[in-house]
Coordinates of C-alpha atoms and ligand atoms in Angstrom, one line a residue:
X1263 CA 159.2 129.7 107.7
X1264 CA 161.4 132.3 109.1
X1265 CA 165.0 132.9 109.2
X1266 CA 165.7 132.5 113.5
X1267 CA 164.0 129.0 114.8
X1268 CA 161.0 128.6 116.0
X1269 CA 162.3 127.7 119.5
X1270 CA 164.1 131.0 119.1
X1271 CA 163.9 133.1 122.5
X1272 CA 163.1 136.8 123.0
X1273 CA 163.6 138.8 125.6
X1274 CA 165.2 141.2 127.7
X1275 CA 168.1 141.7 130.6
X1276 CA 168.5 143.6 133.8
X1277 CA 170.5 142.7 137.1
X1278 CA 169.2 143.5 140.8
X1279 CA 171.4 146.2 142.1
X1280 CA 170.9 148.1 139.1
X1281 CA 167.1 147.9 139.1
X1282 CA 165.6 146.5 142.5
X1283 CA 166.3 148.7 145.0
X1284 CA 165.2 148.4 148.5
X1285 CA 169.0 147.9 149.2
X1286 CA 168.5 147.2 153.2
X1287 CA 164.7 145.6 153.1
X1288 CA 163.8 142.2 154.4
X1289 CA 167.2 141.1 155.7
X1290 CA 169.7 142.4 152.3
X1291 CA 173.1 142.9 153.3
X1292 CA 175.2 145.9 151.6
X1293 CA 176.3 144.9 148.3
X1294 CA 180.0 146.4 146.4
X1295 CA 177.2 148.5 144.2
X1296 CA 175.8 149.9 147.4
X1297 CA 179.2 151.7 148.6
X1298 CA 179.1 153.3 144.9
X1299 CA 178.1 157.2 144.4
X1300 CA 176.2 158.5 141.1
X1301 CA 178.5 159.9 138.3
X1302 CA 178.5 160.2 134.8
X1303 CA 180.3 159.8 131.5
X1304 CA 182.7 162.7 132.8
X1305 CA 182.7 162.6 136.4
X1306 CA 184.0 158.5 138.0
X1307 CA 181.3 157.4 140.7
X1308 CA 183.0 156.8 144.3
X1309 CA 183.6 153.8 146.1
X1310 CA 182.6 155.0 149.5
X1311 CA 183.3 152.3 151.8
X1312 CA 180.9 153.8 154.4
X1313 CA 177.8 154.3 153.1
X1314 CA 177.9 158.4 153.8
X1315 CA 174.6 160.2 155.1
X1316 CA 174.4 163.1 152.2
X1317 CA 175.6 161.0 149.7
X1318 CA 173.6 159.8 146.7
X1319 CA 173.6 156.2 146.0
X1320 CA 171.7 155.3 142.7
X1321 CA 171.6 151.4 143.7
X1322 CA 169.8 151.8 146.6
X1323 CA 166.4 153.2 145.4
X1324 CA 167.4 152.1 141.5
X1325 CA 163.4 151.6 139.8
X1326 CA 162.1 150.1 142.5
X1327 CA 162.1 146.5 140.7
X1328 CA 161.7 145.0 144.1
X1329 CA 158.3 146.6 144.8
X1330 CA 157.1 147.2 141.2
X1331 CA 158.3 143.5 139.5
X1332 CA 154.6 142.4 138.8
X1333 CA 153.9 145.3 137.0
X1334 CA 157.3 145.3 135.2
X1335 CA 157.1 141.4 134.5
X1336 CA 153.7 141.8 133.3
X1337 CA 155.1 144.5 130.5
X1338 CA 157.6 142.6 130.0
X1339 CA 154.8 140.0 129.0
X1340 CA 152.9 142.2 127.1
X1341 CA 155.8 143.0 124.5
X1342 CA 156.0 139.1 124.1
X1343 CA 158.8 138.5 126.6
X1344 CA 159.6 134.7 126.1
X1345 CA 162.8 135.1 128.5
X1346 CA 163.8 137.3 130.8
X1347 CA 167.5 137.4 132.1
X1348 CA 167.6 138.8 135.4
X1349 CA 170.4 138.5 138.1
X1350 CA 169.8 137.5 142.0
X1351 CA 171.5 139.6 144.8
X1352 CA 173.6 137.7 146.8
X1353 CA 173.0 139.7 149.4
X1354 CA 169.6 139.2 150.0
X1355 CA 170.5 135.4 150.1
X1356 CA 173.4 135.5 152.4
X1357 CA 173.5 139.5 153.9
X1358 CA 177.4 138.8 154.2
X1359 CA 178.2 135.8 152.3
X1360 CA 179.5 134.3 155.3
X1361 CA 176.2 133.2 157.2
X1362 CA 175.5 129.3 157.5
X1363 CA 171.6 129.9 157.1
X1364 CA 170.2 131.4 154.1
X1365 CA 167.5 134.3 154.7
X1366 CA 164.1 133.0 154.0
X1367 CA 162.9 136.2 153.0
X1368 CA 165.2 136.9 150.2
X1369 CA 164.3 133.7 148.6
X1370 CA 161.1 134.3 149.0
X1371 CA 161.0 137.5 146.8
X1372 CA 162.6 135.4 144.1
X1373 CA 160.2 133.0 144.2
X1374 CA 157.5 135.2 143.8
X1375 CA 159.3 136.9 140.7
X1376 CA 160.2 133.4 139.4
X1377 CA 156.2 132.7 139.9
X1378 CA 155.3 135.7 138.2
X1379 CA 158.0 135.0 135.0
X1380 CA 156.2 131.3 134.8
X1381 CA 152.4 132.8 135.1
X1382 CA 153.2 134.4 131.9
X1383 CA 154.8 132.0 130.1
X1384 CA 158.5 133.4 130.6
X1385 CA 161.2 131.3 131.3
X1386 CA 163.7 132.8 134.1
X1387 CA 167.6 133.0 132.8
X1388 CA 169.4 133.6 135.7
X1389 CA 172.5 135.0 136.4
X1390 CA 174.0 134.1 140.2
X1391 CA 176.4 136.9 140.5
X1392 CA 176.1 140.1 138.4
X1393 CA 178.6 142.8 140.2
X1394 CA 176.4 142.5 143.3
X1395 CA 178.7 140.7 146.1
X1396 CA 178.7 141.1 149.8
X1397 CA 180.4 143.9 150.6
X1398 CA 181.3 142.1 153.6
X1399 CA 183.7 139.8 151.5
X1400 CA 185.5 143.0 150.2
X1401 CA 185.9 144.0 153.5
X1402 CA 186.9 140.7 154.7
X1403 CA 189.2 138.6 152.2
X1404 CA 189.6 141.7 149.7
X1405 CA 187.0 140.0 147.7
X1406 CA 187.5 137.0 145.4
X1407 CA 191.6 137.7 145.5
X1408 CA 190.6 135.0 148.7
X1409 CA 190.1 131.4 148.1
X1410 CA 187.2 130.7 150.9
X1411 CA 185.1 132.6 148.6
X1412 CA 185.5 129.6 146.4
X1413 CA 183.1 127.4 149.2
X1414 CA 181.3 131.2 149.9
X1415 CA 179.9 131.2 146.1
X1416 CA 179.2 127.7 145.8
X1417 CA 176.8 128.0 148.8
X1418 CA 175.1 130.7 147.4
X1419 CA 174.6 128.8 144.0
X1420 CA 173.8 125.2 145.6
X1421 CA 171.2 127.2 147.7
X1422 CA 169.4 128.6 144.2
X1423 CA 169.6 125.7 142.5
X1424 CA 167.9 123.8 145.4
X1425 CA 165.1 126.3 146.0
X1426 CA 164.0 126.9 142.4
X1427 CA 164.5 123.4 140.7
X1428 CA 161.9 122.8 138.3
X1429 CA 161.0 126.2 137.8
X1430 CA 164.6 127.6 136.4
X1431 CA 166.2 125.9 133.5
X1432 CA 168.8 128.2 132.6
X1433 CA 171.8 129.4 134.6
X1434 CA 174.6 131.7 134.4
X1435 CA 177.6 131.6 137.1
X1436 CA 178.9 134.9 137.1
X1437 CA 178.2 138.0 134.6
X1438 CA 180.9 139.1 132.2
X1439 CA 183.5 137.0 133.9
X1440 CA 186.3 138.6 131.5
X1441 CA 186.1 141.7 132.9
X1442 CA 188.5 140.7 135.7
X1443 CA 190.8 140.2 132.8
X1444 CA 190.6 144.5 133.1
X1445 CA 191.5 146.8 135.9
X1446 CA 187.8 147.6 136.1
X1447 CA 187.1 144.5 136.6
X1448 CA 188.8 144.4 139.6
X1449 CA 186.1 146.0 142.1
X1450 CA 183.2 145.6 139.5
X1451 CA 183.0 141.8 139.3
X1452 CA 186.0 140.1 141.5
X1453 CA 185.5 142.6 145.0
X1454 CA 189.4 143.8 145.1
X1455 CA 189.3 146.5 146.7
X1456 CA 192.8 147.8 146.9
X1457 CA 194.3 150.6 149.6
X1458 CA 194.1 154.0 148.0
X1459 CA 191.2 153.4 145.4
X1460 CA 188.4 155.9 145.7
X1461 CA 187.3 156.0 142.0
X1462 CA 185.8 153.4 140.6
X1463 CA 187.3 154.2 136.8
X1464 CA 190.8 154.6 138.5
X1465 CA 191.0 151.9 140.7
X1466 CA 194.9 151.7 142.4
X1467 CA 195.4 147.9 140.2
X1468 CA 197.2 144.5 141.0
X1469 CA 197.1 142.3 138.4
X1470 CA 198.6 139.4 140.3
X1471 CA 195.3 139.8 142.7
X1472 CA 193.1 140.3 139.4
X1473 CA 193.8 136.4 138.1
X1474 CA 194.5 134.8 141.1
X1475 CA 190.8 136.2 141.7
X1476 CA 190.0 135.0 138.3
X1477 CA 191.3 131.3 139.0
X1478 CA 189.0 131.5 141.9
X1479 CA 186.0 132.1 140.3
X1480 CA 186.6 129.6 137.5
X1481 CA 187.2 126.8 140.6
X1482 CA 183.9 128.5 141.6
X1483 CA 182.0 128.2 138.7
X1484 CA 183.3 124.8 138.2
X1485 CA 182.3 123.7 141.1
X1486 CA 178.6 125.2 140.9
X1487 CA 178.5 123.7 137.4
X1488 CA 178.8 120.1 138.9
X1489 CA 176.7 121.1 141.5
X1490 CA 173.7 122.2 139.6
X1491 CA 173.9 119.2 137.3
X1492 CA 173.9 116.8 139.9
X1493 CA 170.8 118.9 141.6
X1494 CA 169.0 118.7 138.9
X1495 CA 170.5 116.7 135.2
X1496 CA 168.0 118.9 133.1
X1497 CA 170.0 122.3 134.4
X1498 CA 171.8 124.4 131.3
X1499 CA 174.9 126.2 133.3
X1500 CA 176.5 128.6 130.9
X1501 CA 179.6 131.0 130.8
X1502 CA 178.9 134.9 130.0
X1503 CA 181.2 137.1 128.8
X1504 CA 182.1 141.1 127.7
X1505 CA 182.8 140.8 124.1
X1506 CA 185.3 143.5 122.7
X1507 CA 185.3 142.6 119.5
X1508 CA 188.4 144.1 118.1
X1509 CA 189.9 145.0 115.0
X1510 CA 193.5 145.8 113.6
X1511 CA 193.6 149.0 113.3
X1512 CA 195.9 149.0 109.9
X1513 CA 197.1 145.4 108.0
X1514 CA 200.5 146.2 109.7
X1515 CA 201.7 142.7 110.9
X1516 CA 202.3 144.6 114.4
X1517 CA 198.7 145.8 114.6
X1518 CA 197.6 142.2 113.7
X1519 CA 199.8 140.3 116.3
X1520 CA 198.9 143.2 119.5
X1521 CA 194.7 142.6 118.4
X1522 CA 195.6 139.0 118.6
X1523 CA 197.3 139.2 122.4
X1524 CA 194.5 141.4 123.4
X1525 CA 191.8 139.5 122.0
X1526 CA 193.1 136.2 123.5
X1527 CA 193.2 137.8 126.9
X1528 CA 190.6 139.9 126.7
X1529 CA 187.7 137.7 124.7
X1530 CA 189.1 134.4 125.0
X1531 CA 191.0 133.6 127.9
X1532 CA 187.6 133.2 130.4
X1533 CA 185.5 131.6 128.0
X1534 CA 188.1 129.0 126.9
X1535 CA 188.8 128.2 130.4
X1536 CA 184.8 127.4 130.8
X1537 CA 184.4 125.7 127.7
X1538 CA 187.3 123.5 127.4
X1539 CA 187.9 122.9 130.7
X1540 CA 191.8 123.9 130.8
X1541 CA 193.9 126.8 130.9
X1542 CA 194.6 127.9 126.9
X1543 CA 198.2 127.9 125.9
X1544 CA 199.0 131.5 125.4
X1545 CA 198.5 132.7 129.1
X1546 CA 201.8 131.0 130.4
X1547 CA 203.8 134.4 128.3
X1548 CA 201.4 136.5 129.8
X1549 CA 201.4 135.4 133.3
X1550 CA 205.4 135.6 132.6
X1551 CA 205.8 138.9 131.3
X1552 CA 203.1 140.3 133.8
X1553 CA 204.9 139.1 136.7
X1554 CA 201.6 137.4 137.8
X1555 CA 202.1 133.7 139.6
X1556 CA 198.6 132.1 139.9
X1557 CA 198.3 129.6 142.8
X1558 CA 196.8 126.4 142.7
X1559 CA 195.9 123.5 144.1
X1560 CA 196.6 119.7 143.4
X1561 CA 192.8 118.9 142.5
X1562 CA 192.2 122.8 140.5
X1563 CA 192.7 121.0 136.7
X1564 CA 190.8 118.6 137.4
X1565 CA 187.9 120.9 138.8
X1566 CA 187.7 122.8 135.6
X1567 CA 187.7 119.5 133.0
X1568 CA 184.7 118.2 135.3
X1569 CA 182.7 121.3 135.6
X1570 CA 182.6 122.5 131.8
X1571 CA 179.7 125.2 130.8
X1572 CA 176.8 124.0 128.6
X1573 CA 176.5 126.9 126.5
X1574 CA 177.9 130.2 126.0
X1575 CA 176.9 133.7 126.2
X1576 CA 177.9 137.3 126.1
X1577 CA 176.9 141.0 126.2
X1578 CA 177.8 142.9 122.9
X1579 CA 177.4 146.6 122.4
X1580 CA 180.2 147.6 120.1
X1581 CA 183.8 147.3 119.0
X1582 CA 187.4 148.6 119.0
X1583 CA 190.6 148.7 117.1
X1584 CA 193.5 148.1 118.5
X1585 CA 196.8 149.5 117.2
X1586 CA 200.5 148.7 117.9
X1587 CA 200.9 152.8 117.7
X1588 CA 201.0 154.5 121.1
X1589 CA 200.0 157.8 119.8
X1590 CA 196.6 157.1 118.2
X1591 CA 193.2 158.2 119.8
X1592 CA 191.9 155.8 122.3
X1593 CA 187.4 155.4 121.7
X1594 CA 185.9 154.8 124.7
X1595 CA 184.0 152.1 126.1
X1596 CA 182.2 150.3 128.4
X1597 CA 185.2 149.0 130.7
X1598 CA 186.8 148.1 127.7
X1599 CA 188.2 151.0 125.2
X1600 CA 190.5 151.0 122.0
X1601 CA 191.6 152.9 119.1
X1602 CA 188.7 154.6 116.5
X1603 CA 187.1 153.0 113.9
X1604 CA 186.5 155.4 111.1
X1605 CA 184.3 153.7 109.1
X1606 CA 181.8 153.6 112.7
X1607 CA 179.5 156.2 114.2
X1608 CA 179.4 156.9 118.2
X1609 CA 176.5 156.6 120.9
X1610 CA 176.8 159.8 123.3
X1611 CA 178.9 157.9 125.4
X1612 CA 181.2 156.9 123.1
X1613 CA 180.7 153.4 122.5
X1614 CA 181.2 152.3 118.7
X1615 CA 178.3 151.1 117.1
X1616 CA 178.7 147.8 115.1
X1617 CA 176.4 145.6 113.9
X1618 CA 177.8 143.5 111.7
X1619 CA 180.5 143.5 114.6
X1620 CA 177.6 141.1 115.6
X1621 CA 177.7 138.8 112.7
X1622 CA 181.4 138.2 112.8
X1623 CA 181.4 137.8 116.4
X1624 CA 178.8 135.0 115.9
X1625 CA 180.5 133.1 113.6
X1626 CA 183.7 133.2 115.6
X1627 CA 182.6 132.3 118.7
X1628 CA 180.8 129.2 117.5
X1629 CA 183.5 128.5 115.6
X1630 CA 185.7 128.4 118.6
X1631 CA 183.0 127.1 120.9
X1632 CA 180.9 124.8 119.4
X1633 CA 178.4 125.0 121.7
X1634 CA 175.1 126.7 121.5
X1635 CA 175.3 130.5 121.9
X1636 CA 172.8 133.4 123.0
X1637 CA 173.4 137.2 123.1
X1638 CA 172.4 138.0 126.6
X1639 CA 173.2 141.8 126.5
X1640 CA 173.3 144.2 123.7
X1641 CA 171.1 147.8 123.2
X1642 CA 171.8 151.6 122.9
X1643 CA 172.3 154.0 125.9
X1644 CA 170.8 156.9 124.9
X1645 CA 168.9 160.2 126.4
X1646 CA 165.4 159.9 125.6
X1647 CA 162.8 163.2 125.6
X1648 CA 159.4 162.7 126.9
X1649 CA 157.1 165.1 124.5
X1650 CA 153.9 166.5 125.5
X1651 CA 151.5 164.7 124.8
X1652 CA 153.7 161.5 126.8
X1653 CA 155.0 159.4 124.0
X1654 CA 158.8 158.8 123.5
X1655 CA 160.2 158.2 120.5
X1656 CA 162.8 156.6 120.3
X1657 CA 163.4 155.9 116.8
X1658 CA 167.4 155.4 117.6
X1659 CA 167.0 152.8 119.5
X1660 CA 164.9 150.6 116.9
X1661 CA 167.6 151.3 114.5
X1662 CA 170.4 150.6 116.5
X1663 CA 168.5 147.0 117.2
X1664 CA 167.2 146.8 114.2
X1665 CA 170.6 146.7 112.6
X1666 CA 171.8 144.1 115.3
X1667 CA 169.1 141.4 114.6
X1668 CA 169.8 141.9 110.9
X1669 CA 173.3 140.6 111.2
X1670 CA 172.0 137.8 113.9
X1671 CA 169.4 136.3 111.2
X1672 CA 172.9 136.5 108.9
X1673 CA 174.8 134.7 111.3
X1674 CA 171.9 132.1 112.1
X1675 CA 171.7 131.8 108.0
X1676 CA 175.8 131.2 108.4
X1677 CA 174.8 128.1 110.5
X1678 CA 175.6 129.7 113.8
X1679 CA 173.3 127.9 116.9
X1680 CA 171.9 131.2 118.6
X1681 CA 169.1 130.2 121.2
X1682 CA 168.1 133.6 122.6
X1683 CA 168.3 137.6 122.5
X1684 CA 167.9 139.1 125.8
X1685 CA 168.7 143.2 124.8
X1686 CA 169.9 145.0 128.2
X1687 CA 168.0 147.3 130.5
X1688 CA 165.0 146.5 128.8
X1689 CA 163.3 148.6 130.9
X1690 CA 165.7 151.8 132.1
X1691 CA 168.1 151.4 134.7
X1692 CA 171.0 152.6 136.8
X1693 CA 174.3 152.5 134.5
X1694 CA 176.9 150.3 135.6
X1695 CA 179.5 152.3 134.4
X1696 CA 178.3 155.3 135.0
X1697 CA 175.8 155.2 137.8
X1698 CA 173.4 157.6 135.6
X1699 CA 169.7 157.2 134.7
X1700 CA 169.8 159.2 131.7
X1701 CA 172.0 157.1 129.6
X1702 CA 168.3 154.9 129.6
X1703 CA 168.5 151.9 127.0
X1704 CA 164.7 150.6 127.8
X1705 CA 161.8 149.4 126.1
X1706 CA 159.9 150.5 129.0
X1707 CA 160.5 154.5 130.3
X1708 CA 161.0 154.8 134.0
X1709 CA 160.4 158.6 135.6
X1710 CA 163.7 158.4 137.3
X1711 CA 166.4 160.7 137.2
X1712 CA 169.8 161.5 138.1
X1713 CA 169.2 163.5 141.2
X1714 CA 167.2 160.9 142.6
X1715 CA 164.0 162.4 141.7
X1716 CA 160.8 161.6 139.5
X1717 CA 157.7 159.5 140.5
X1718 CA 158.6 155.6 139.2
X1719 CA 156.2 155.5 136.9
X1720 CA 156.4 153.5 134.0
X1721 CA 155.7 154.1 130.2
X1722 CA 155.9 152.2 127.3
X1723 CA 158.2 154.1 124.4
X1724 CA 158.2 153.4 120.6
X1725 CA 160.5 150.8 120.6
X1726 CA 158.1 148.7 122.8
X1727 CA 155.7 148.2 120.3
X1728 CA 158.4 148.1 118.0
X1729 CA 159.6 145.1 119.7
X1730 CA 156.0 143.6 120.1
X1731 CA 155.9 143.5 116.9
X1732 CA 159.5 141.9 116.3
X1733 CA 159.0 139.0 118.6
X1734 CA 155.6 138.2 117.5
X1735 CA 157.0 138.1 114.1
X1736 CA 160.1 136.1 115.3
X1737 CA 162.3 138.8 114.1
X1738 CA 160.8 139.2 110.7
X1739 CA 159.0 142.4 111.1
X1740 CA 162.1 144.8 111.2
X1741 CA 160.8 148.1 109.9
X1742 CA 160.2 151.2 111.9
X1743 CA 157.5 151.4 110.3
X1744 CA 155.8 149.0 112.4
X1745 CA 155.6 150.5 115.2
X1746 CA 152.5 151.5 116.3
Ligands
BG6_944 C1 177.4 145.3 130.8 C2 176.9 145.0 132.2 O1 178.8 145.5 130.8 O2 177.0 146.5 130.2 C3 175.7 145.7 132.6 O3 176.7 143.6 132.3 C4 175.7 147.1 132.1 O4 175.5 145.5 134.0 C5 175.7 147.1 130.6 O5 174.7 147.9 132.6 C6 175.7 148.5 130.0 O6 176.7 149.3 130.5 P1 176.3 150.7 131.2 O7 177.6 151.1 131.8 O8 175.9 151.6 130.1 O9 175.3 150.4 132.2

């Protein structure tokens, strides 16, 4: 007997414009990741608007997924993959969003990757819209801040769910859907691409745009919700969010109500929107003290109560505190940020590592939720060092995961329902933050770098076989030790 399910599912993540490539082949359309320059932990990556001749773009070679996916998938397979989480551009299904027809030949590369998943026994979890729109739509309706991109999206997602019925089971409408809640958000995941903005960690911000955007995609993933259960009844559609787990800072009452009001907004506000079906109490104060009016229309409510999630998901890397004291150090973090945690050690970039973050997390959200859960992103960015004779070893990485499925197996013993682990980048990718190669947090090494250069070529590091070892053990077999 062990501690996760049998039924348990293993995995890994990665989403297209961060790992396919081939950003103009076989009909694609420019994506919002397509307009943005490389840059690093130090240096924001440009939103270019044109694509410039000189200019490097990291999404548009990225590893080369879209040539190299049998080899990957079939890696992927040899570590014991029993999911895999990828994302499907948009653009290679409708170039600009805004065509009637889809094109045939994007579908057709998904179907071949969905073949490939299913010849090796993996099942396909995807995700419809992972900060890949048309670029067209930015340019167009200033991205999701539009309602027609309401009808836009749901043809997209009717299309998918047509084409690969009875090969997909699992669905999710739009990654990290909280991050609109941020101003990073606002290009990243909702297309708002306001006058002025050239950086994309600086990004000129309207918070008014930012929710109405929101309130579109939750129409929209309502919408596609119903949609896909009528295509097909056995279809799981789930929500997936960012979670910033955050702490007080001190027990001063004040630090306890300001994590509250973040975490509500932050954390909660998407997901309780998706799950329940309504908008949550507490945003009415914060639409009023925020100046922000969301529109709606007569039928909106009753959109959201039909087309409810069936499960819930979300990427976890670390956590934050959050103070009521304007003059304490801010941590950094993926889009999200906060105070320092003293009793926690940094990555490189800055993001606080927390595993037992995880296990309180767990038991929150299925306390909240009630609905079955899965962690669909978590992992370490990190440098890794090829040696000489080839082998990488990347002994931080199995400890950072190590530590994470710990605290899952605690939370699954605390009676939480977790269905799947899908770690991100499982084999190395493009940043989304960042736009770098270095900051690699794969299973799998690619010989890609930040200039552009290195050959593609793929090689298994330590924590491969590390993980081999973990699923085939269904998380039992923990210890460095056994890797091979
Ligand atoms: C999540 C995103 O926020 O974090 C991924 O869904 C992203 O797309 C991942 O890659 C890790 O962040 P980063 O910036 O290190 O790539």
């Amino acid at each position: 007997m062990t501690i996760l399910p049998d039924d348990f599912m293993w995995g890994g993540a990665v989403a297209a414009n961060q790992c396919e490539g081939a950003w103009d082949e076989d009909g694609k359309g420019i994506s919002i990741s397509d307009v943005c320059t490389g840059g690093s932990h130090e240096q924001s990556k440009r939103i270019t608007r044109e694509i410039e001749e000189d200019t490097f773009y990291p999404s548009h070679e990225a590893i080369d997924f879209y040539h190299r996916y049998k080899e990957d998938i079939a890696l992927m397979a040899e570590m014991g993959f029993e999911v895999f989480r990828f994302s499907i551009a948009w653009t290679r299904i409708f170039p600009t969003g805004m065509e009637e027809e889809p094109n045939e030949a994007g579908l057709e590369f998904y179907d071949q990757v969905i073949d490939e998943c299913l010849k090796h026994d993996i099942e396909p979890l995807i995700t419809i819209s992972h900060y890949e729109m048309p670029f067209a739509l930015t340019e167009k309706y200033n991205g999701w801040a539009a309602r027609e991109l309401i009808d836009l999206y749901v043809k997209y997602a009717e299309t998918l769910f047509k084409r690969y019925r009875g090969k997909v089971k699992y669905w999710l409408t739009f990654n990290e859907i909280n991050s609109g809640t941020m101003p990073m958000g606002g290009f990243l995941s909702l297309g708002i691409l306001n006058e002025e903005t050239t950086d994309f960690t600086d990004q000129v911000d309207e918070p008014q745009l930012r929710f109405q955007g929101l309130h579109h995609q939750f129409i929209a993933s309502a919408l596609a919700v119903k949609a896909g259960h009528k295509i097909d009844p056995d279809y799981q559609i789930g929500s997936m969010n960012i979670q910033a787990t955050f702490y007080p800072r001190t027990c001063n009452p004040d630090d306890i109500i300001e994590t509250q009001k973040r975490d509500q907004i932050v954390n909660y506000f998407c997901g309780d929107v998706q799950v329940k079906g309504e908008y949550p109490f507490y945003i009415d104060r914060y639409f009023k003290e925020n100046e922000i009016e969301v529109e709606m229309e007569e039928r909106d409510l009753e959109i959201l109560k039909e087309g409810t999630v069936d499960y819930y998901t979300f990427s976890y890397y670390m956590s934050n505190c959050v103070t009521a004291d304007p003059d304490q150090d801010q941590s950094s973090g993926n889009i999200i940020g906060g105070v320092e945690n003293p009793y926690l050690d940094s990555s490189d970039w800055g993001w606080q590592i927390d595993p037992k973050g995880l296990r309180y997390t767990l038991n929150y959200l299925y306390d909240r939720y009630q609905i079955p859960l899965m962690v669909v992103e978590n992992g370490l960015g990190a440098r890794d060092e090829v040696e000489e004779d080839g082998s990488i070893n990347d002994d931080y990485r199995i400890d950072y995961l190590r530590r994470h499925i710990e605290q899952m197996k605690e939370a699954v013993k605390d009676g939480v329902d977790l269905k799947a682990y899908t770690p991100w980048g499982c084999i190395d990718l493009v940043s989304a933050s960042t736009g770098e190669m270095r900051k690699r947090y794969g299973f799998i090494y690619v010989d890609k770098h930040d200039d552009g250069s290195g050959t593609l070529e793929r090689k298994p590091k330590q924590s491969f076989y590390w993980y081999q070892n973990v699923i085939e053990s269904n998380g039992e077999e923990l210890e460095i030790e056994n890797k091979k």
